[in-house]
PDB file of C-alpha atoms in Angstrom:
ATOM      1  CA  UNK N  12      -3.728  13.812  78.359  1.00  0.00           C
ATOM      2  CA  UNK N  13      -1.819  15.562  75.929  1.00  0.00           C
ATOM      3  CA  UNK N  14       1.209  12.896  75.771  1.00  0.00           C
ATOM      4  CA  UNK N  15      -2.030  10.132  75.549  1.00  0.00           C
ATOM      5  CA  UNK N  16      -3.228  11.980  72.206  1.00  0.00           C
ATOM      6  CA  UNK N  17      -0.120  12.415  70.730  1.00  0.00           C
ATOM      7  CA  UNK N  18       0.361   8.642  71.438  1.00  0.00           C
ATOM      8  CA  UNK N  19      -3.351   7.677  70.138  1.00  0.00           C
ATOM      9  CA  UNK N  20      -2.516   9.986  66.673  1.00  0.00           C
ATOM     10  CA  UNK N  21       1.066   8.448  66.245  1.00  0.00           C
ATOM     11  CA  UNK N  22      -0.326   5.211  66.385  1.00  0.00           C
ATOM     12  CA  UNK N  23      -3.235   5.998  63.725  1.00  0.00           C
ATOM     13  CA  UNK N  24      -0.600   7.529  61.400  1.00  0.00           C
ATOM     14  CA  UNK N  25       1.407   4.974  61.359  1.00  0.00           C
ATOM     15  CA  UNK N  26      -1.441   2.287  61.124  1.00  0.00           C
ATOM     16  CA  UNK N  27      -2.474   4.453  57.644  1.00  0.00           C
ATOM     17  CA  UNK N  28       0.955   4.674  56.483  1.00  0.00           C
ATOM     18  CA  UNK N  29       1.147   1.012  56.707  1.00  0.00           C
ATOM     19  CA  UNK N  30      -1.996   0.631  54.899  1.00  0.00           C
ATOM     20  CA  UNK N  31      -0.922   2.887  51.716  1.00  0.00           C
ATOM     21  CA  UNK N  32       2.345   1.538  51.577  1.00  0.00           C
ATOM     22  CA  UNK N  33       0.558  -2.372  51.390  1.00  0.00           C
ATOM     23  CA  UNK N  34      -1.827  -0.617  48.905  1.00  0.00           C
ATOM     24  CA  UNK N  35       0.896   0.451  46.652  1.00  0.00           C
ATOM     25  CA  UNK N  36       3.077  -2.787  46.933  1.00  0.00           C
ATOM     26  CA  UNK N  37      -0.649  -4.612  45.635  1.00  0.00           C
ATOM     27  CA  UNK N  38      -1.473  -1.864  43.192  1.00  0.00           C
ATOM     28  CA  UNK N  39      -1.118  -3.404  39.502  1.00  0.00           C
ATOM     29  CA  UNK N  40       2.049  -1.684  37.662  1.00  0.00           C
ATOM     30  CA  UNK N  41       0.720   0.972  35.337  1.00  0.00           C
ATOM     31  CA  UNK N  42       1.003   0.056  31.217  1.00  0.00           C
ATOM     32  CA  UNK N  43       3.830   1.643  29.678  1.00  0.00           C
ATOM     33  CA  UNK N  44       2.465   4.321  27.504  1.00  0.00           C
ATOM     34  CA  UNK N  45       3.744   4.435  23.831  1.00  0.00           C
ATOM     35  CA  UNK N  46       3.700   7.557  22.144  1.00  0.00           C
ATOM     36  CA  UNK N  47       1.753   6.975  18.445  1.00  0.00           C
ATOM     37  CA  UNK N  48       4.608   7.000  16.507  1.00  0.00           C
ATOM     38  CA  UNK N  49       5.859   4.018  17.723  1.00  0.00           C
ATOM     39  CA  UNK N  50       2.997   1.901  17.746  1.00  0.00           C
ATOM     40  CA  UNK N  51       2.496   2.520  14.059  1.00  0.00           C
ATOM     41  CA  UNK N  52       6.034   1.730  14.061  1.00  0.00           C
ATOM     42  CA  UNK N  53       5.423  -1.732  15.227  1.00  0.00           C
ATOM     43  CA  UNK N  54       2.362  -2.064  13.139  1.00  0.00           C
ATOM     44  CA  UNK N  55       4.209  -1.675  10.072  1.00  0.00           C
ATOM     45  CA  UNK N  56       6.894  -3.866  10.860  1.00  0.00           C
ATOM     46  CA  UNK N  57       4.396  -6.478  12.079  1.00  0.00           C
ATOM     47  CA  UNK N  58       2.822  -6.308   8.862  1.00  0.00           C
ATOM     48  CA  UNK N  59       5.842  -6.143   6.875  1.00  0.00           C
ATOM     49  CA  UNK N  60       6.061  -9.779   8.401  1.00  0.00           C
ATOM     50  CA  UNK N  61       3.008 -10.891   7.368  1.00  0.00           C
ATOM     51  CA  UNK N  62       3.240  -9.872   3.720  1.00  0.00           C
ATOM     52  CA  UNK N  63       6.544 -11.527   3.360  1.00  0.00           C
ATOM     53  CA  UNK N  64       5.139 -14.647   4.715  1.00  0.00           C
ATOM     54  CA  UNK N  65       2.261 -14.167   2.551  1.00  0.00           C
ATOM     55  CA  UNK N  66       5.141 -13.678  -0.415  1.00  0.00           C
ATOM     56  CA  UNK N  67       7.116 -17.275   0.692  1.00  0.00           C
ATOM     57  CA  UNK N  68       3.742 -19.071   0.837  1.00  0.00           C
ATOM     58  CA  UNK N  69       3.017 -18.260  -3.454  1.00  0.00           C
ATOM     59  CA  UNK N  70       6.088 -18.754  -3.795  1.00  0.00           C
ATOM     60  CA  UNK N  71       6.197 -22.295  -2.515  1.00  0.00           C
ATOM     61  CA  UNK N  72       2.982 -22.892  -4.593  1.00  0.00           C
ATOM     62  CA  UNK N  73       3.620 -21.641  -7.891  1.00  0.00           C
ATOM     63  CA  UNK N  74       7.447 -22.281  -7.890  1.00  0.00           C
ATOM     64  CA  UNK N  75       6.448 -26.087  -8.517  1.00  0.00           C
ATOM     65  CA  UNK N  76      10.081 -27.304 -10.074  1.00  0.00           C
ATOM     66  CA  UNK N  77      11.718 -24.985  -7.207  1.00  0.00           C
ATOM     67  CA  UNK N  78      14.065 -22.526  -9.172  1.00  0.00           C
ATOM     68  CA  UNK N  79      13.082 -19.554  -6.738  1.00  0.00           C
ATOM     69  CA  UNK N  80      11.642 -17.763  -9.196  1.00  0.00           C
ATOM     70  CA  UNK N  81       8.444 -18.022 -10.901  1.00  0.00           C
ATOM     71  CA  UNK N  82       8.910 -18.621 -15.159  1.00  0.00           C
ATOM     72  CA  UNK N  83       6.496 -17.182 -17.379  1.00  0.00           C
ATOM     73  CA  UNK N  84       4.099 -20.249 -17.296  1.00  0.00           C
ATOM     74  CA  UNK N  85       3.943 -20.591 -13.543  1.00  0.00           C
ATOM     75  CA  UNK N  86       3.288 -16.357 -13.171  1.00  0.00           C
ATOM     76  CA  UNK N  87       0.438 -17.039 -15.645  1.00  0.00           C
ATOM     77  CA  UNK N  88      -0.764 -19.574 -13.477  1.00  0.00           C
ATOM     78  CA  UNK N  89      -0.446 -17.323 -10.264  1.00  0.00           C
ATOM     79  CA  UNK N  90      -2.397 -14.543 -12.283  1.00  0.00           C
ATOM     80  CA  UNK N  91      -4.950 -16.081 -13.442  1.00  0.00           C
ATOM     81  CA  UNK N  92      -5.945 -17.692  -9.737  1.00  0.00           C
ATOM     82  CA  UNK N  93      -5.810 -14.435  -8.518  1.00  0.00           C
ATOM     83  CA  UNK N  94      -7.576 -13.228 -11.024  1.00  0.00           C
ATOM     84  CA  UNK N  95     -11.734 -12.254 -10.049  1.00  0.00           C
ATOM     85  CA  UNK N  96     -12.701 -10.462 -12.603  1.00  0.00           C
ATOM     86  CA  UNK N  97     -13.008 -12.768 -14.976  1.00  0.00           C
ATOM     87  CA  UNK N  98     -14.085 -16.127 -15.353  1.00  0.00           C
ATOM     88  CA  UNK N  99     -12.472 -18.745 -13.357  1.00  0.00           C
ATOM     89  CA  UNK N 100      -9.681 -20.156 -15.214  1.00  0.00           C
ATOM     90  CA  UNK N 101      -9.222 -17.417 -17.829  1.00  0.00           C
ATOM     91  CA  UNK N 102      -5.628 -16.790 -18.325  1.00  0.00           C
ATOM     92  CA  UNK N 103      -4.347 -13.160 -18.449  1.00  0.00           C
ATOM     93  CA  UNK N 104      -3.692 -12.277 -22.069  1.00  0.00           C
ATOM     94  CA  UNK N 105      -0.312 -11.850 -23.227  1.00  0.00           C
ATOM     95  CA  UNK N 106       0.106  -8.319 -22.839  1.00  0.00           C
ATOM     96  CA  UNK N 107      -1.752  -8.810 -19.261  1.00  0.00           C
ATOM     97  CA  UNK N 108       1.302 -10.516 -18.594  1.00  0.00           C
ATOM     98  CA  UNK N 109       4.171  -8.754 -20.236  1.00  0.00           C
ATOM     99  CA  UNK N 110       2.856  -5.695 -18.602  1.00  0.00           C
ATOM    100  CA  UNK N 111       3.662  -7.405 -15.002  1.00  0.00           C
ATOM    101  CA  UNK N 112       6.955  -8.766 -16.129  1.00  0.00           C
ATOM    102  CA  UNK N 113       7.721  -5.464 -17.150  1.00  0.00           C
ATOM    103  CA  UNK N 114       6.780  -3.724 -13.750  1.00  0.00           C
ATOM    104  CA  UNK N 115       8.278  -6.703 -11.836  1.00  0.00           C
ATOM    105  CA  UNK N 116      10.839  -8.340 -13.310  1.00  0.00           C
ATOM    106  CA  UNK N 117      14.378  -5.940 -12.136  1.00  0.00           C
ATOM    107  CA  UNK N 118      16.648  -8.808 -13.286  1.00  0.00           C
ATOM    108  CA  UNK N 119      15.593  -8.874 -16.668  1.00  0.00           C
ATOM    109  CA  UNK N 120      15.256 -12.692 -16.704  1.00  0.00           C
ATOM    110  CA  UNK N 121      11.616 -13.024 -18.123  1.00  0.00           C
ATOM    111  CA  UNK N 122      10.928 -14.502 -14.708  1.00  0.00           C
ATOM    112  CA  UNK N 123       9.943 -12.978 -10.876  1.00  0.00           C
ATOM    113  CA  UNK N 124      11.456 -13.761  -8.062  1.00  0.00           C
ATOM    114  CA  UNK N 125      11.125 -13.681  -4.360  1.00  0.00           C
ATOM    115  CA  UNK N 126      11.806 -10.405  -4.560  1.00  0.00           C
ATOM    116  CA  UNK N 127       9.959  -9.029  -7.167  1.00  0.00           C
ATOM    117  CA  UNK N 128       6.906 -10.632  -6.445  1.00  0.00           C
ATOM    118  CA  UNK N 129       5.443  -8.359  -4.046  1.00  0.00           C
ATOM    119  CA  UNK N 130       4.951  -5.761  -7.167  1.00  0.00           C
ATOM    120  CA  UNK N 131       3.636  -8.303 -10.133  1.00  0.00           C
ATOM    121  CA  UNK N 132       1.157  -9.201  -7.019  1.00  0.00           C
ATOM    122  CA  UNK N 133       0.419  -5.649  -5.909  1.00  0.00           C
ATOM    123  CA  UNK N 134       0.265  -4.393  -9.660  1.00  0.00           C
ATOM    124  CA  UNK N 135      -1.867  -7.267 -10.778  1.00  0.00           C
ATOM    125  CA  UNK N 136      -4.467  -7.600  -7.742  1.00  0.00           C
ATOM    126  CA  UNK N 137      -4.972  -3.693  -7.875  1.00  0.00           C
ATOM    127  CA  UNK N 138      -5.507  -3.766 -11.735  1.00  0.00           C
ATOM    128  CA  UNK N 139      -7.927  -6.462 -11.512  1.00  0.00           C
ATOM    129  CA  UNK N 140      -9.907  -4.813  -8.905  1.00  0.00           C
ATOM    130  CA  UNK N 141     -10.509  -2.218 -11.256  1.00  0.00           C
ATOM    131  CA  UNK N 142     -10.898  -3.901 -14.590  1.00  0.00           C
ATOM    132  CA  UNK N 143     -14.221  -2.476 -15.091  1.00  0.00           C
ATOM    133  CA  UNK N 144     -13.737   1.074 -13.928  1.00  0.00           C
ATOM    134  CA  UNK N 145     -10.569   1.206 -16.198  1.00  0.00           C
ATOM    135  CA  UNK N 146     -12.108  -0.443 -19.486  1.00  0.00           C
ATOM    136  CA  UNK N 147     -14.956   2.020 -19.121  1.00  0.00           C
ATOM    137  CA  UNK N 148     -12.506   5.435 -18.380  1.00  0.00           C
ATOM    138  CA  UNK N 149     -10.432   3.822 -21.764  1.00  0.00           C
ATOM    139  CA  UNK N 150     -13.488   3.698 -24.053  1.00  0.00           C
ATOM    140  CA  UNK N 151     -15.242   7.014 -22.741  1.00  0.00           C
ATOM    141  CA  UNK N 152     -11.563   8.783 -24.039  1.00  0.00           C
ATOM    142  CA  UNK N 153      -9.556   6.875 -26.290  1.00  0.00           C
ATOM    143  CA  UNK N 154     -11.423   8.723 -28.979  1.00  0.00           C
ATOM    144  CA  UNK N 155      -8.690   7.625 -31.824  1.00  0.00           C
ATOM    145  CA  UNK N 156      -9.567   3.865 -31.005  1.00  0.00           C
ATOM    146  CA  UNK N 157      -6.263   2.964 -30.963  1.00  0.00           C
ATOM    147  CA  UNK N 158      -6.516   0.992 -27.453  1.00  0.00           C
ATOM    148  CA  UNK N 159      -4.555   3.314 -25.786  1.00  0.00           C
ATOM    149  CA  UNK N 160      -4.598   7.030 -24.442  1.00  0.00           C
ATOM    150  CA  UNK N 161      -2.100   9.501 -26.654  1.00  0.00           C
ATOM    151  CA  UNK N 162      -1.082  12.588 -25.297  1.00  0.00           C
ATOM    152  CA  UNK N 163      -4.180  14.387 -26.171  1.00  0.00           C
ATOM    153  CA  UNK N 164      -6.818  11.933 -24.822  1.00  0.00           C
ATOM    154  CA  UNK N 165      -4.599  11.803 -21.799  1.00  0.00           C
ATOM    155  CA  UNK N 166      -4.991  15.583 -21.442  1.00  0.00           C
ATOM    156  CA  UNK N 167      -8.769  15.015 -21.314  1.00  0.00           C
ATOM    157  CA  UNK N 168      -8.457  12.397 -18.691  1.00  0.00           C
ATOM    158  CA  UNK N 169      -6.100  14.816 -16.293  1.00  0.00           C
ATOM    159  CA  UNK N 170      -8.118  17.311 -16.759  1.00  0.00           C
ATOM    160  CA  UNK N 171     -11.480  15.843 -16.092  1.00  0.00           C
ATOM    161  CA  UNK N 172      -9.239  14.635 -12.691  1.00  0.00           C
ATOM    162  CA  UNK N 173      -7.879  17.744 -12.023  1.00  0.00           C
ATOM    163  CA  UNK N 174     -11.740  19.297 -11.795  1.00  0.00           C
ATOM    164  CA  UNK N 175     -12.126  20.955 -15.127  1.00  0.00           C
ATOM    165  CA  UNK N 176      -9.028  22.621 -14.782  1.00  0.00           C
ATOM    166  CA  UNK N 177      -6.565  22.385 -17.882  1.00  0.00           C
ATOM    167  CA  UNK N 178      -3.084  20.763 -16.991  1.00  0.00           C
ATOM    168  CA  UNK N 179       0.305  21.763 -18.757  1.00  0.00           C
ATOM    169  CA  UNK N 180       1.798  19.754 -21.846  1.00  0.00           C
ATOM    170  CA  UNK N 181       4.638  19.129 -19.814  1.00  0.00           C
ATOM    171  CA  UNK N 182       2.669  17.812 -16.926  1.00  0.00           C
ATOM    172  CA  UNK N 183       0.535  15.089 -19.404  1.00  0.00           C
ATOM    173  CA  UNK N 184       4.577  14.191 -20.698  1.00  0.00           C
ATOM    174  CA  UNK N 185       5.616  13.405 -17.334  1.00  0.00           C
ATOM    175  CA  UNK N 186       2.874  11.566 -16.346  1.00  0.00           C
ATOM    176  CA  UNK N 187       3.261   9.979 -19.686  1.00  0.00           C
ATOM    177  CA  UNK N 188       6.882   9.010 -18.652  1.00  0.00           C
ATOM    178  CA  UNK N 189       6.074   7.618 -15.218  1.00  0.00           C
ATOM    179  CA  UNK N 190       3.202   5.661 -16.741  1.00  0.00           C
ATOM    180  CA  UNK N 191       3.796   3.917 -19.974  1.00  0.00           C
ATOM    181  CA  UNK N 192       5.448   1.162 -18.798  1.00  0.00           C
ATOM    182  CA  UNK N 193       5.991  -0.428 -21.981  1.00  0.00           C
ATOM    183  CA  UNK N 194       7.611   2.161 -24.051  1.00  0.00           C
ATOM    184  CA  UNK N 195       4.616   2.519 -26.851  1.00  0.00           C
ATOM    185  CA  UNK N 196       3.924   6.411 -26.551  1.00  0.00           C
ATOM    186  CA  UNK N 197       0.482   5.632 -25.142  1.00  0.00           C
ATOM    187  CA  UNK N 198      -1.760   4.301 -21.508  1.00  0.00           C
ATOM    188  CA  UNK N 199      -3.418   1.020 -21.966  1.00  0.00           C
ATOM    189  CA  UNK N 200      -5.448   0.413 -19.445  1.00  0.00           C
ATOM    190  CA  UNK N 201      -3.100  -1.489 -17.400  1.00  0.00           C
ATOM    191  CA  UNK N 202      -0.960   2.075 -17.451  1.00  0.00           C
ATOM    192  CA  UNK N 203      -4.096   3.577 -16.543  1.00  0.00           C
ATOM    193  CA  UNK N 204      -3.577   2.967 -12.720  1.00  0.00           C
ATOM    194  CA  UNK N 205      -0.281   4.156 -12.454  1.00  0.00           C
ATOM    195  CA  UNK N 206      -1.386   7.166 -14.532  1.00  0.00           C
ATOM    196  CA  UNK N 207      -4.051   7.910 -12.148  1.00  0.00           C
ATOM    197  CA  UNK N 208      -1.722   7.341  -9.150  1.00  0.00           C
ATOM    198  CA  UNK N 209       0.731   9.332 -10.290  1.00  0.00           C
ATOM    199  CA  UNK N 210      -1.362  12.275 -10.880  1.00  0.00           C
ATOM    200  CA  UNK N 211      -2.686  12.253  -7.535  1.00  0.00           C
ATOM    201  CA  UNK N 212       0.475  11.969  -6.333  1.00  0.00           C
ATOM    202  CA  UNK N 213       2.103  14.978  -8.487  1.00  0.00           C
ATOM    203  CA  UNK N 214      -1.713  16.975  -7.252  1.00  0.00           C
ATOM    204  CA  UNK N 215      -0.776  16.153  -3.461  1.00  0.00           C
ATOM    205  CA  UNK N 216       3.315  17.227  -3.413  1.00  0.00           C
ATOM    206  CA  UNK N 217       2.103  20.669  -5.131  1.00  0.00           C
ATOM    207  CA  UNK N 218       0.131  21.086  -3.126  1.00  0.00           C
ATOM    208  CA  UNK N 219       1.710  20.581   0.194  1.00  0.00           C
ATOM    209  CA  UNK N 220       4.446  22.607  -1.357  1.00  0.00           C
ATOM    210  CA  UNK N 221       2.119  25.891  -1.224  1.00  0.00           C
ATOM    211  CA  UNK N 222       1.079  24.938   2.167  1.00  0.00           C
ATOM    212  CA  UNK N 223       2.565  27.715   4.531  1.00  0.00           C
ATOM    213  CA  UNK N 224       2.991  26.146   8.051  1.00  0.00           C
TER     214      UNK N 224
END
């Protein structure tokens, strides 16, 4: 009897073992897990791809007697399609479009490249964007009327940013250095983005610098 249950639980344990191991060899492989790092990783470089297709297709528009580089008269073209804040067709005027050249253009050509095209179209399309805001920020504090922000009515401006609180001299200088593209001692309000970026961006390093972790 004893030899006749050992036999009746042998055969039941190896009639499960045959089940799990058909079980696993069915069972769907598990997804590889990527940590997050990684994935953003890919994301980035997949849309690295994209905007460099993006870059080749306005290129291949605008560049219409192929040089490989857009000339002054094809950029204002580019510009002014992009261009929603005004009305259709209105060209950029011509400090619109120095300003751009002057961000963009590394080679010092008067033209933009493949290349350079990702800033005249990432400096123009955010400027645009925020025509209104930035026209409205110039008149409320360009108190000289000069068109521009001097150091004083800059102060104003970072301060009013910086909640209330009064920045340094040297701090309005060095935004005034990072910002004023075109050499005049003043922020138009094409400046007047980078101004504001780079303010932020001065606020958020000091401040992670007095973070204790």
């Amino acid at each position: 009897w004893l030899k006749f249950l050992e036999f009746i639980f042998a055969m039941m344990a190896g009639r499960v073992g045959a089940v799990v191991a058909a079980r696993r060899r069915h069972r769907p492989a598990r997804p590889i897990r990527h940590d997050r790092a990684s994935i953003a990783r890919q994301r980035e470089r997949d849309a690295a791809i994209l905007r460099a297709a993006k870059l080749r297709r306005i290129m291949k528009a605008y560049d219409t007697n192929k040089s490989g580089k857009l000339e002054r008269e094809q950029l204002v073209k580019l510009l002014t399609d992009m261009d929603s804040s005004t009305p259709a067709g209105q060209e950029p005027s011509q400090d619109e479009v120095d300003w751009v050249l002057k961000l963009a253009d590394e080679e010092g050509d008067g033209c933009v490249n493949l290349q350079e095209l990702e800033v005249a179209v990432t400096s123009w399309s955010t400027f645009t964007s925020k025509r209104v805001e930035l026209e409205a920020t110039l008149d409320k504090y360009d108190k000289s009327g000069s068109g521009k922000l001097e150091e004083p009515e800059l102060k104003e401006y970072l301060t009013d940013l910086n909640g209330g609180k009064e920045v340094s001299d040297e701090e309005v200088q060095w935004v005034m250095k990072q910002a004023d593209a075109m050499g005049d001692g003043g922020i138009n309000k094409l400046e007047l983005v980078r101004a504001t970026a780079e303010w932020y961006g001065f606020v958020a390093r000091k401040q992670s610098c007095c973070v204790i972790t």
